[in-house]
Short mmCIF file of C-alpha atoms and ligand atoms in Angstrom, two decimals:
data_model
loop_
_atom_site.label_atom_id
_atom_site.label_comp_id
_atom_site.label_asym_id
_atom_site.label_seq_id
_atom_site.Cartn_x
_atom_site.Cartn_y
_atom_site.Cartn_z
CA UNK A 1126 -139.14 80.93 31.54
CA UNK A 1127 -137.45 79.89 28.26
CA UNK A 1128 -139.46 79.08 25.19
CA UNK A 1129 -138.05 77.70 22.04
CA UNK A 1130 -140.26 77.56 18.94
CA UNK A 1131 -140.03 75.74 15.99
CA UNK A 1132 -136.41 75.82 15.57
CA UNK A 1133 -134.09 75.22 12.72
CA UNK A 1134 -130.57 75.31 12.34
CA UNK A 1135 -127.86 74.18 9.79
CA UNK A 1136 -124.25 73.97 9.21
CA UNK A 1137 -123.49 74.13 5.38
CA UNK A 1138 -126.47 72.52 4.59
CA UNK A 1139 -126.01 69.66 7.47
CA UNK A 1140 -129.22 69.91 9.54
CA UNK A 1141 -128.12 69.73 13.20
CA UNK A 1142 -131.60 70.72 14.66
CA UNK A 1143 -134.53 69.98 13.37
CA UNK A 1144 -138.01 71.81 14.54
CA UNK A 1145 -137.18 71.57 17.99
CA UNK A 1146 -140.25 72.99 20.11
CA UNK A 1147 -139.69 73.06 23.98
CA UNK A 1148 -140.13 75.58 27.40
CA UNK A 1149 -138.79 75.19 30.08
CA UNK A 1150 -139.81 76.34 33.49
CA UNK A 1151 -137.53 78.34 35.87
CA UNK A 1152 -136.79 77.10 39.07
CA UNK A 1153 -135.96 73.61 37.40
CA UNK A 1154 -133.42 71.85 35.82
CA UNK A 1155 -133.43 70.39 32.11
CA UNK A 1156 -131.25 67.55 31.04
CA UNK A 1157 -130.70 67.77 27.66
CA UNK A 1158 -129.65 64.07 26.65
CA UNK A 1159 -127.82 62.54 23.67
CA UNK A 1160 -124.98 61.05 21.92
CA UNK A 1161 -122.55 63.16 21.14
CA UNK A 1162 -122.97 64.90 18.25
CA UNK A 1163 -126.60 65.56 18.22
CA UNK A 1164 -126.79 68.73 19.23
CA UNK A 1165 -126.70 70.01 22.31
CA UNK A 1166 -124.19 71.85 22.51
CA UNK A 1167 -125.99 73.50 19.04
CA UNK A 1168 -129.20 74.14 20.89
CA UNK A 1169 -127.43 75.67 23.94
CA UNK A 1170 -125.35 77.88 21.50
CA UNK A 1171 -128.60 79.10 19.49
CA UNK A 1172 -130.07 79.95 23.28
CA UNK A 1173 -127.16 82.11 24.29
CA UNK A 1174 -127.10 83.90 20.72
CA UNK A 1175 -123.90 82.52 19.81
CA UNK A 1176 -124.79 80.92 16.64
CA UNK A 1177 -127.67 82.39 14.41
CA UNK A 1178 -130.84 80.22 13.94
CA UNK A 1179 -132.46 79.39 10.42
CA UNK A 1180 -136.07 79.81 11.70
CA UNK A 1181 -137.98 79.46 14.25
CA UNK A 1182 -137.92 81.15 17.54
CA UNK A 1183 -136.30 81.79 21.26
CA UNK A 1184 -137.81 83.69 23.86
CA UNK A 1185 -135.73 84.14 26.63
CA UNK A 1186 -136.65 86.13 29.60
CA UNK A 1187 -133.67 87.54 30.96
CA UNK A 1188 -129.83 87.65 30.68
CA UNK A 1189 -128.35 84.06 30.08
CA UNK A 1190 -125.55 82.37 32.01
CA UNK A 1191 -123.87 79.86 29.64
CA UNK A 1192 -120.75 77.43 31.32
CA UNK A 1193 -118.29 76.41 28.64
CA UNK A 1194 -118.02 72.84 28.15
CA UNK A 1195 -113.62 73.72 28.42
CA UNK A 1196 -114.41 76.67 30.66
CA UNK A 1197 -112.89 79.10 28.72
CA UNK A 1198 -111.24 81.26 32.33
CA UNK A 1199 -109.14 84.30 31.03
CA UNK A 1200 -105.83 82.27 31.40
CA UNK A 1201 -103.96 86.05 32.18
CA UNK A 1202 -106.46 87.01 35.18
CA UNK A 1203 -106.43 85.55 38.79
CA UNK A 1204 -109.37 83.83 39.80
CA UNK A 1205 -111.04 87.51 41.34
CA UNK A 1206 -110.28 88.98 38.54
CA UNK A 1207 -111.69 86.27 36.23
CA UNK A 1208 -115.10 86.46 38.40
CA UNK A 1209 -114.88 90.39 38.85
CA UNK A 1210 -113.97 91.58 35.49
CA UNK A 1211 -117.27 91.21 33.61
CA UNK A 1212 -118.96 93.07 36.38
CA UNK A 1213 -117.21 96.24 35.23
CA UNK A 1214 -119.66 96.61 32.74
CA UNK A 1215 -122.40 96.30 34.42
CA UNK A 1216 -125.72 98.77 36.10
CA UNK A 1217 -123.90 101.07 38.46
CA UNK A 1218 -126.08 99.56 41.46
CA UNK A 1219 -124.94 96.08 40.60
CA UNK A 1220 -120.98 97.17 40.61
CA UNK A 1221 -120.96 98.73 44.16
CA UNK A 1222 -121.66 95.40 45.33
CA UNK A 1223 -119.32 93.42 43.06
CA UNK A 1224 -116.41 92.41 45.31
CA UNK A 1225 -118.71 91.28 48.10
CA UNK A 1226 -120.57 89.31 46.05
CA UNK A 1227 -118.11 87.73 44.28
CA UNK A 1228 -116.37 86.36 47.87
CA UNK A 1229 -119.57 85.18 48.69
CA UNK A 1230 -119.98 83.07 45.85
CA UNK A 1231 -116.48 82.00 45.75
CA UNK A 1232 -116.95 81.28 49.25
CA UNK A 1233 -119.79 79.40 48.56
CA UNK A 1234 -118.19 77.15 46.28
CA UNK A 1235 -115.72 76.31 48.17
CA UNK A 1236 -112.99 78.52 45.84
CA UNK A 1237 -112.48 81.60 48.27
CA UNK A 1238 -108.88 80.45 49.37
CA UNK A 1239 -107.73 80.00 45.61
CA UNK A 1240 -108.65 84.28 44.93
CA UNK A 1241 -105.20 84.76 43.91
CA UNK A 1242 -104.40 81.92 42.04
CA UNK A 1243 -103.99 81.86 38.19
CA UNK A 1244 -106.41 79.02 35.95
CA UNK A 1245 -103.14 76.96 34.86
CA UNK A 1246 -102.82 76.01 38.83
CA UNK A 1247 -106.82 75.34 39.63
CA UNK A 1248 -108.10 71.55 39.00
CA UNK A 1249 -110.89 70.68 36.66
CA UNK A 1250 -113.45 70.68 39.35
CA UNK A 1251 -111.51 73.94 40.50
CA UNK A 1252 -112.13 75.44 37.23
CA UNK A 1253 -115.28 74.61 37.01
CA UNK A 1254 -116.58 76.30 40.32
CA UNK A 1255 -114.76 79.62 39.13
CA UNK A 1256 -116.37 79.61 35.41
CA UNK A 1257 -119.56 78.61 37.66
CA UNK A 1258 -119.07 81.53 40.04
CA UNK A 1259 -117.94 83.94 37.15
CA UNK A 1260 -121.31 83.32 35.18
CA UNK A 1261 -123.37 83.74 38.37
CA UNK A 1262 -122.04 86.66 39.10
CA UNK A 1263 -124.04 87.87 35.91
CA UNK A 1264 -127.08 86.88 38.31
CA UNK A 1265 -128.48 85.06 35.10
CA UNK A 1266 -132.36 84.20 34.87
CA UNK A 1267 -131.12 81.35 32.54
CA UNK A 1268 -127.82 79.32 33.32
CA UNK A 1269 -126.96 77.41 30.11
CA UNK A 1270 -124.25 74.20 31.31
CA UNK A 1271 -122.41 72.44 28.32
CA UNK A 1272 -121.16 68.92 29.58
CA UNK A 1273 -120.54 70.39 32.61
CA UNK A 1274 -118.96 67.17 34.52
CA UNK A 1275 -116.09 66.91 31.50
CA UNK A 1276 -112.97 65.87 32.66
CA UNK A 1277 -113.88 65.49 36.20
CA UNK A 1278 -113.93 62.11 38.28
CA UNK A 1279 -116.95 60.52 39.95
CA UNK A 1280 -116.52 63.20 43.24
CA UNK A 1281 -116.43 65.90 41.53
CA UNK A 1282 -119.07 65.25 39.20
CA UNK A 1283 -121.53 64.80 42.41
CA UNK A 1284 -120.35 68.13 43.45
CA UNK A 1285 -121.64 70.38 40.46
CA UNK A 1286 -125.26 68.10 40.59
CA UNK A 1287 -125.08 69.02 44.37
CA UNK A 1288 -124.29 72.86 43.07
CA UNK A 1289 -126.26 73.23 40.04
CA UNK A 1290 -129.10 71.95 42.48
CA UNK A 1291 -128.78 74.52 44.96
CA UNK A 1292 -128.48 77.40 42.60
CA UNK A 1293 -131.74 76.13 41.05
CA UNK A 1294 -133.00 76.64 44.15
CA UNK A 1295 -134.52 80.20 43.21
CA UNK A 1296 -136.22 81.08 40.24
CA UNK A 1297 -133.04 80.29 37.38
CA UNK A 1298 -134.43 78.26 34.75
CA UNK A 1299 -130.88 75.75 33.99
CA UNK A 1300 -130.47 73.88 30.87
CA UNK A 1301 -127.54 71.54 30.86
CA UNK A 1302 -126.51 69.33 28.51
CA UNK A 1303 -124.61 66.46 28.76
CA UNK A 1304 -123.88 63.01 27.45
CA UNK A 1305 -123.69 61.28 30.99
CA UNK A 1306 -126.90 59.80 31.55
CA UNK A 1307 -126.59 58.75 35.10
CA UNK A 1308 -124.95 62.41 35.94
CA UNK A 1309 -128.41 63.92 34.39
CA UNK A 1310 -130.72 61.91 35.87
CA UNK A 1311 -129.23 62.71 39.50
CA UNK A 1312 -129.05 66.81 38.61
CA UNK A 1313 -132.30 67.09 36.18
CA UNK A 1314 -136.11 67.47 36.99
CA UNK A 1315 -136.56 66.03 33.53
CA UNK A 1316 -134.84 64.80 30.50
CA UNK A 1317 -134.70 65.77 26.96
CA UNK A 1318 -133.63 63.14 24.52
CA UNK A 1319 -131.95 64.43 21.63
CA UNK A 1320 -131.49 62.32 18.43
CA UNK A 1321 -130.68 63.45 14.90
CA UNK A 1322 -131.96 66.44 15.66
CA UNK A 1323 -135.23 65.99 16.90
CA UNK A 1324 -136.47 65.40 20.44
CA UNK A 1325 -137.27 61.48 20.31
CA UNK A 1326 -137.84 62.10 24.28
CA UNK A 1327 -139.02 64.01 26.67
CA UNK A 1328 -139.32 63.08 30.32
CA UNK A 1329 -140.71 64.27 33.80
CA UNK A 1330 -138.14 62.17 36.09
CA UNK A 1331 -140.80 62.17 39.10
CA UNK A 1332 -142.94 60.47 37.04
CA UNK A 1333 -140.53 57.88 35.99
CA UNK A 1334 -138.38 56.96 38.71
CA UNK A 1335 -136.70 53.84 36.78
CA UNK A 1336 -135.25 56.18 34.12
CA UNK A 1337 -131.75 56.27 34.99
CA UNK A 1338 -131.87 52.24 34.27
CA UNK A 1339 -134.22 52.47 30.84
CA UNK A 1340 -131.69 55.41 29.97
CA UNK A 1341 -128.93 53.81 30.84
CA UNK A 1342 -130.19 50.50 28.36
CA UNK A 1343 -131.52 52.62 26.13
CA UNK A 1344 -128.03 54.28 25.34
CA UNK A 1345 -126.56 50.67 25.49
CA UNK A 1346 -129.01 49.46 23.01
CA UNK B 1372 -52.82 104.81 3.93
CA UNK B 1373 -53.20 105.66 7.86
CA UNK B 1374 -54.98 106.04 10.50
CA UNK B 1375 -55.17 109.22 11.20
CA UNK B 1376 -58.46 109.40 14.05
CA UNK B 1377 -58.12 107.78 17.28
CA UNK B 1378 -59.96 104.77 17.97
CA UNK B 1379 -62.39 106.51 20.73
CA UNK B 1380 -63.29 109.41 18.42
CA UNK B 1381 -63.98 107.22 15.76
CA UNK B 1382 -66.35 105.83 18.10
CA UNK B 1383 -68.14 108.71 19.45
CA UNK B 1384 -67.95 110.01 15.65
CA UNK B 1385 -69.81 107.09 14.82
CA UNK B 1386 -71.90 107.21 17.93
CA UNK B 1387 -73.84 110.41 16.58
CA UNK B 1388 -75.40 108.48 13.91
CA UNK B 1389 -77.46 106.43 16.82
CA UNK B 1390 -79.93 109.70 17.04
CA UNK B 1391 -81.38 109.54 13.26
CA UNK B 1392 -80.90 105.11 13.90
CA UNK B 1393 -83.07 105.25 17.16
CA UNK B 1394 -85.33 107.74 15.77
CA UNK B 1395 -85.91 105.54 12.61
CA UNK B 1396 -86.18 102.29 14.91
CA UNK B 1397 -88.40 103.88 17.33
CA UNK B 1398 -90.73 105.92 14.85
CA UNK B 1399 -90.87 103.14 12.42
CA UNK B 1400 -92.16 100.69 15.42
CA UNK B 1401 -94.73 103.14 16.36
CA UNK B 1402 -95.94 102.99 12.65
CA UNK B 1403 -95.87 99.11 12.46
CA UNK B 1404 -97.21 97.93 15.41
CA UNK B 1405 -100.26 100.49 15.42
CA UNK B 1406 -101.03 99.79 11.46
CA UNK B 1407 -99.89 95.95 11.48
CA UNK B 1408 -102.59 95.48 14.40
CA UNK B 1409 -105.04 97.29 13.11
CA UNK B 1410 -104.78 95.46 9.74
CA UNK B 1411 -104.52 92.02 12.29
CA UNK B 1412 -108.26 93.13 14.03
CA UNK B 1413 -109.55 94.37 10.78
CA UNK B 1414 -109.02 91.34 9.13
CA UNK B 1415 -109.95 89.13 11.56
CA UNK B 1416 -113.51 90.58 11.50
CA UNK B 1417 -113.50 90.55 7.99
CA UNK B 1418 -113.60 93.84 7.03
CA UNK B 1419 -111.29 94.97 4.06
CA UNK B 1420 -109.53 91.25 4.07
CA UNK B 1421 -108.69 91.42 0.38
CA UNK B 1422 -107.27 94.68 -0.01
CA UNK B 1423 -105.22 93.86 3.24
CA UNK B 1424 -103.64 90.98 2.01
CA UNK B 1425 -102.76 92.87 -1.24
CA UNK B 1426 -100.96 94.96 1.12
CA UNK B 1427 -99.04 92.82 2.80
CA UNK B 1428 -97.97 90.80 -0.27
CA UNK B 1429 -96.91 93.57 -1.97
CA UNK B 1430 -94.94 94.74 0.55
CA UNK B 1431 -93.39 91.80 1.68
CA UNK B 1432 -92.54 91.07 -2.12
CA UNK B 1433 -90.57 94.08 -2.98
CA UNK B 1434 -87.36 95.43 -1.75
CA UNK B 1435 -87.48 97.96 1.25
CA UNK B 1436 -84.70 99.39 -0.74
CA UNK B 1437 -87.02 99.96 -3.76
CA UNK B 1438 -90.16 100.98 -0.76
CA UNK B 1439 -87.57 103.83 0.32
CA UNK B 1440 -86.37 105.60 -3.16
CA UNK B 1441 -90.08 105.61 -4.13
CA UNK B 1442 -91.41 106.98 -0.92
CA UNK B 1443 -88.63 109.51 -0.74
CA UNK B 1444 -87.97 110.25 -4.77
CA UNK B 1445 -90.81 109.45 -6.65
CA UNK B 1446 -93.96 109.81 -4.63
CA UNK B 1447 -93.08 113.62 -3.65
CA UNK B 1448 -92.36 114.43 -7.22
CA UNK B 1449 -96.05 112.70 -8.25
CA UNK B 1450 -97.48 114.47 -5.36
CA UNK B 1451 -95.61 117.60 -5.13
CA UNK B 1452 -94.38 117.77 -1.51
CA UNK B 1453 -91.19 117.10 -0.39
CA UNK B 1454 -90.44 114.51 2.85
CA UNK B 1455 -87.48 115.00 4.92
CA UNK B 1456 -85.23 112.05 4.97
CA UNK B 1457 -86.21 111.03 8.54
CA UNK B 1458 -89.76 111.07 8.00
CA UNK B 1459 -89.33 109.11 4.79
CA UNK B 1460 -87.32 106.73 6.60
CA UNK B 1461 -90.13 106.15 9.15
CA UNK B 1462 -92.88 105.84 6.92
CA UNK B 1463 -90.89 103.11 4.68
CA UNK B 1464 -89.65 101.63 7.40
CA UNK B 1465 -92.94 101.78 9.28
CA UNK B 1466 -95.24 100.34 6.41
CA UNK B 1467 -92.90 97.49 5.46
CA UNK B 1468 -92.97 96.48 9.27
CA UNK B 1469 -96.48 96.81 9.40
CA UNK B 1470 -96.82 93.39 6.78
CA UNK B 1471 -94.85 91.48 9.08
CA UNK B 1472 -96.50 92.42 11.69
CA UNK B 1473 -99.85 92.49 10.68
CA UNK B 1474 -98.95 88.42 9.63
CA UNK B 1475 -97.44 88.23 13.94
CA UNK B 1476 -100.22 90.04 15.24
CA UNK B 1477 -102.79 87.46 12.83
CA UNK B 1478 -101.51 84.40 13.86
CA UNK B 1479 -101.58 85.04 17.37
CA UNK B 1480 -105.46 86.05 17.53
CA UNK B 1481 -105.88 82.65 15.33
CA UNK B 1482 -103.63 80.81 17.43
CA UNK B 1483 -106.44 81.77 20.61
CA UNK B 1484 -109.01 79.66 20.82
CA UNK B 1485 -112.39 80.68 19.80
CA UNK B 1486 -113.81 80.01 22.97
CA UNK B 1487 -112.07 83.04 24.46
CA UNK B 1488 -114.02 85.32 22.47
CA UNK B 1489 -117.37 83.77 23.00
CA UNK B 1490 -116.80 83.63 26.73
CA UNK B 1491 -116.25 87.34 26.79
CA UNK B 1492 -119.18 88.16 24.60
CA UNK B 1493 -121.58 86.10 26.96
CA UNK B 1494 -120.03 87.59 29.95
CA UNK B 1495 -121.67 90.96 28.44
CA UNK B 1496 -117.68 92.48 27.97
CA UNK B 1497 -117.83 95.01 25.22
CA UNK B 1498 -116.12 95.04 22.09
CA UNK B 1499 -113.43 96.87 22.61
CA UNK B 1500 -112.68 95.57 26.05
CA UNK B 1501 -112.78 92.38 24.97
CA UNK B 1502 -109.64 93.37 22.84
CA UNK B 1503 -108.34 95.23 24.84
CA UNK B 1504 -108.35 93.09 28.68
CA UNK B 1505 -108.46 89.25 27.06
CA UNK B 1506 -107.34 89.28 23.86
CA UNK B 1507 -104.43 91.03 23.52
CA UNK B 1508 -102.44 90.63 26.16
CA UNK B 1509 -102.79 86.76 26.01
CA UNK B 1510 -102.17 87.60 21.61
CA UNK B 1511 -98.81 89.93 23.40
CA UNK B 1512 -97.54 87.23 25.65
CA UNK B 1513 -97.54 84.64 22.73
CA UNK B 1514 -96.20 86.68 19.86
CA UNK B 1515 -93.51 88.53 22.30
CA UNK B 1516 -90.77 86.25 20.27
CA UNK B 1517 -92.02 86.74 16.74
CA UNK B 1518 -92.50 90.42 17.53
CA UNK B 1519 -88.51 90.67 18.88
CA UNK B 1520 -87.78 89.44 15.99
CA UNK B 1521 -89.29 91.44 13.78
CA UNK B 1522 -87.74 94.79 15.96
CA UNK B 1523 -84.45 93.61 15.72
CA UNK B 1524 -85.12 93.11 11.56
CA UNK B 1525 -86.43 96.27 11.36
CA UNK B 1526 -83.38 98.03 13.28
CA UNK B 1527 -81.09 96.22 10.44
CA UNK B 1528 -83.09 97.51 7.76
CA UNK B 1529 -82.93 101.14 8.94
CA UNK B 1530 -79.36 101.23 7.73
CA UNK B 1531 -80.76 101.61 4.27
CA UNK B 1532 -81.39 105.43 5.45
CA UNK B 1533 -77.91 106.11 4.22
CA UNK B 1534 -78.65 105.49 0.61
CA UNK B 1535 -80.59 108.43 0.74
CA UNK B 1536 -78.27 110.50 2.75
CA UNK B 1537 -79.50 110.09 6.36
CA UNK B 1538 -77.25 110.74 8.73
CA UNK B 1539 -77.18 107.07 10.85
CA UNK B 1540 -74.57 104.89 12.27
CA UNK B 1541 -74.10 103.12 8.78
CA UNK B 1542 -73.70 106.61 6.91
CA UNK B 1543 -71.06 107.96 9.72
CA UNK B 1544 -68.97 104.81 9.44
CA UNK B 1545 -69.03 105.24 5.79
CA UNK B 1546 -67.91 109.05 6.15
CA UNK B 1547 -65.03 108.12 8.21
CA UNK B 1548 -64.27 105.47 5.97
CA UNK B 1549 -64.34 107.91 3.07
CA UNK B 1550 -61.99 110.30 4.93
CA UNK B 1551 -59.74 107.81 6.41
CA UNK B 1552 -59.49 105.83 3.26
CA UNK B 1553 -60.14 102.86 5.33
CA UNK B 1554 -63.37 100.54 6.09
CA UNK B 1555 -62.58 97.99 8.80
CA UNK B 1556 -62.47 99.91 11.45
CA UNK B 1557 -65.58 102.16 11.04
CA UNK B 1558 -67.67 99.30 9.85
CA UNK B 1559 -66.70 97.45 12.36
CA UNK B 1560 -67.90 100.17 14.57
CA UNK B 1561 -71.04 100.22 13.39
CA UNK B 1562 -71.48 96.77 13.64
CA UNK B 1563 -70.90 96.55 17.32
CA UNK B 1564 -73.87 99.65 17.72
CA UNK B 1565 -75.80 97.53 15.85
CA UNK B 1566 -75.22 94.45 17.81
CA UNK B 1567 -75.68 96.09 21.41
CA UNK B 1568 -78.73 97.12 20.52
CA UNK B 1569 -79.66 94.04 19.44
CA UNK B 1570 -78.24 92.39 22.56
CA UNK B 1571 -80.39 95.36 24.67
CA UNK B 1572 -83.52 94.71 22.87
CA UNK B 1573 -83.54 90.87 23.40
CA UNK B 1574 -82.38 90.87 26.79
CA UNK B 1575 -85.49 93.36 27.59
CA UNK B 1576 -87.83 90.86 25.31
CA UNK B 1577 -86.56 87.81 27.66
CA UNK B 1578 -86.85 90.20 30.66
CA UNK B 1579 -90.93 91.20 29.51
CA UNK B 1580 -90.90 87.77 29.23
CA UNK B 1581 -90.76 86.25 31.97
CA UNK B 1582 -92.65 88.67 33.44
CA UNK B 1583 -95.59 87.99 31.61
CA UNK B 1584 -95.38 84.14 31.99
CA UNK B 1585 -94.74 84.94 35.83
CA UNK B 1586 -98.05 86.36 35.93
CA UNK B 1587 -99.61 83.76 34.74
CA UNK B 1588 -98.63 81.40 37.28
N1 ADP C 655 -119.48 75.51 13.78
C1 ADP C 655 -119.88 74.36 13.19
N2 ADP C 655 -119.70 74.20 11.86
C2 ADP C 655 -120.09 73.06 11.24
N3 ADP C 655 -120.67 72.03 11.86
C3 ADP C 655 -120.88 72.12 13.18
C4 ADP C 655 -120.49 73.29 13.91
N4 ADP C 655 -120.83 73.11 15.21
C5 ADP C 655 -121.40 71.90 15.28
N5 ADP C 655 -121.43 71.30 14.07
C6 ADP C 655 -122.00 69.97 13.77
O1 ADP C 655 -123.25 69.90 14.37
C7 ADP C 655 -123.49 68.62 14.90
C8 ADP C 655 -123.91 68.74 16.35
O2 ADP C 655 -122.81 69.17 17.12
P1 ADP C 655 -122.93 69.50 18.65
O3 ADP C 655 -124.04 70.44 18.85
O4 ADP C 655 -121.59 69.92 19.11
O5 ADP C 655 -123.29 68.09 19.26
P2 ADP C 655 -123.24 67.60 20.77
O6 ADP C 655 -123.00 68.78 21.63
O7 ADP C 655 -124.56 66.95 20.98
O8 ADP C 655 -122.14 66.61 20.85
C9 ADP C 655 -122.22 67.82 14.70
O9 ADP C 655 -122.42 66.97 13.59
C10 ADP C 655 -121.18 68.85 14.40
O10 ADP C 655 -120.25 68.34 13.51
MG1 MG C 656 -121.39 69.14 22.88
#
């Protein structure tokens, strides 16, 4: 469960969000929508604690995942050790387990056989399953996505709804944003519209099962 | 005018100037790289950034000539302790070099992108591992040139030791100059020490190098 009250937040006096109210539900998936440079990836960042709001407030219940819209894998470390390294840090029950759960995920993405490998040699989708498999590996109770089918073709793309769909199998609330309409409304349980800073939408996608065409129109204008 | 000294004692005679030279070259890296990196991460979390870049303009805009005769002459006189000419050397030596490589050490943590350190923090890596296991050696493996650079300047300046009497490879040349009323040959001397260490410290900067970039791919 993630609530978000009443938030505010600025850039040198530029308003980016505006008195955005929302919760969202774990064990779904939100699709936060919107041209670029609305503020999504603003909203996310508040979440995770990476950029300080001006009011309002976030309640989050437990430790946040967030995916990188570029990634961001430790360029110097193997894939393991990119997935591993974080887990150094963590409760002493959690590390005796670290290695074996860090093949299973990488195993489970598909990414197992690519352990020794360095970032520079992985694909985008490649990439993408290791920064996915490094976050998890945090066991978040939120998993924060920014744009998370960037710079990957129309396979691929299917591939992380297929993934982020599975993980949200349990109890993870996942927030991702994105400005690929047709990729949200395959991965999301409901949409988000973002606009100047406000949410000018907000949408159940079982109860409106022509969205992705409306959406798709609606962006088109 | 003659030569008196044969050619391979002039060398060896030269040759035990290289203790007080490595000793400068190595203390006065020790100095520069700990201080110009601690400066570099101070800085960059903008703590003391004025002050700091005070520091480093001053330094950088004043002779290391002038640095050394007030470090060993005139501060110990104001202060009233005397320094020994080696461990004025590395202290002058050492400070100057920290400027420069505070300035390296800077533009290689800008030069990362921001992303790197936000990743880490969400990840839950602490502080100081974050510096230590994912920013610095990626900061190390793209500064390696810059930083050679700024060894093999610093080895150069330590012949400026001999103005105040230490006993390096540029003061023994001069000796045997002075007694063998002659200057080609020991400077010439001198010059080749100089340049194989030069030619030893790059090739082990290509060497770490590669090495680095190997491990990357
Ligand atoms: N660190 C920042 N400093 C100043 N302005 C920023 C910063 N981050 C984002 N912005 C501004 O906030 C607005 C929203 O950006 P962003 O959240 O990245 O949008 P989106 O992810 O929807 O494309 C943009 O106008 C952008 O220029
Ligand atoms: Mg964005």
């Amino acid at each position: 469960m993630l609530t978000i009250e009443n938030v505010y937040k600025s850039f040198q006096g530029n308003m980016v969000l505006k008195d955005i109210t929302l919760a969202i539900e774990g064990g779904s998936i939100l699709g936060l929508a919107g041209p670029s440079g609305e503020g999504k990836s603003t909203l996310l960042r508040c979440i995770q604690g990476l950029e300080n709001i001006d009011s309002g407030k976030i309640v989050c219940g437990g430790r946040i995942g967030f995916m990188f819209q570029d990634f961001q894998l430790f360029p110097h470390m193997s894939v393991l050790q990119n997935v591993v390294y974080a887990g150094k840090f963590q409760p002493r029950e959690r590390r005796a387990t670290l290695l074996r759960r860090a093949e299973e995920l990488l195993e489970r993405l598909g990414v197992w056989n690519l352990c020794d490998r360095y970032p520079d040699r992985l694909s985008g989708g490649q990439k993408q399953r290791v920064a996915l498999a490094r976050t998890l590996m945090l066991e978040p109770e939120v998993l924060l996505c920014d744009e998370p089918t960037s710079g990957l073709d129309m396979a691929a793309t299917a591939d992380v709804a297929e993934l982020l769909r599975s993980i949200c199998a349990k109890r993870t609330v996942v927030a991702i944003a994105s400005h690929d309409m047709s990729f949200l409304t395959k991965v999301a349980d409901r949409i988000v519209l973002l606009r100047h800073g406000t949410i000018a939408a907000d949408i159940a996608l079982d109860q409106f099962p022509n969205l992705p065409k409306l959406a798709v129109s609606f962006f088109e204008e | 005018m003659e030569i008196t000294v044969k050619p391979i004692d002039a060398v060896i005679f030269v040759g035990t100037g290289l203790s007080i030279s490595f000793r400068l070259l190595l203390g006065g890296l020790s100095v520069g790289l700990f201080l110009g990196l601690t400066l570099a991460i101070l800085r960059h979390n903008g703590i003391g950034r004025r002050p700091i870049a005070h520091y480093v303009s001053l330094l950088r805009g004043t002779p290391v000539l002038l640095q050394l005769s007030l470090i060993y002459f005139a501060i110990p006189g104001i202060l009233g302790v005397r320094l020994s000419v080696l461990s004025a050397g590395i202290i002058t030596f050492g400070l100057n070099s920290s400027a420069y490589m505070s300035e390296i050490f800077r533009s290689g943590i800008e030069g990362l992108p921001r992303g790197q350190f936000e990743a880490a923090q969400t990840l839950g890596i602490p502080r100081f591992f974050i510096w230590k296991d994912i920013i610095l050696p990626q900061v190390f493996t793209a500064i390696l040139p810059a930083l050679t650079g700024e060894v093999i300047a610093l080895l150069k300046e330590t012949a400026l030791i001999a103005t105040i009497g230490g006993a390096d490879i540029m003061r023994k040349s001069q000796v045997l100059a002075a007694e063998q009323f002659t200057y080609f040959m020991p400077l010439c001397i001198a010059g080749f020490y100089y340049y194989f260490i030069v030619l030893f410290v790059e090739s082990l900067s290509r060497r770490l190098e590669r090495r680095l970039r190997r491990a990357h791919h």
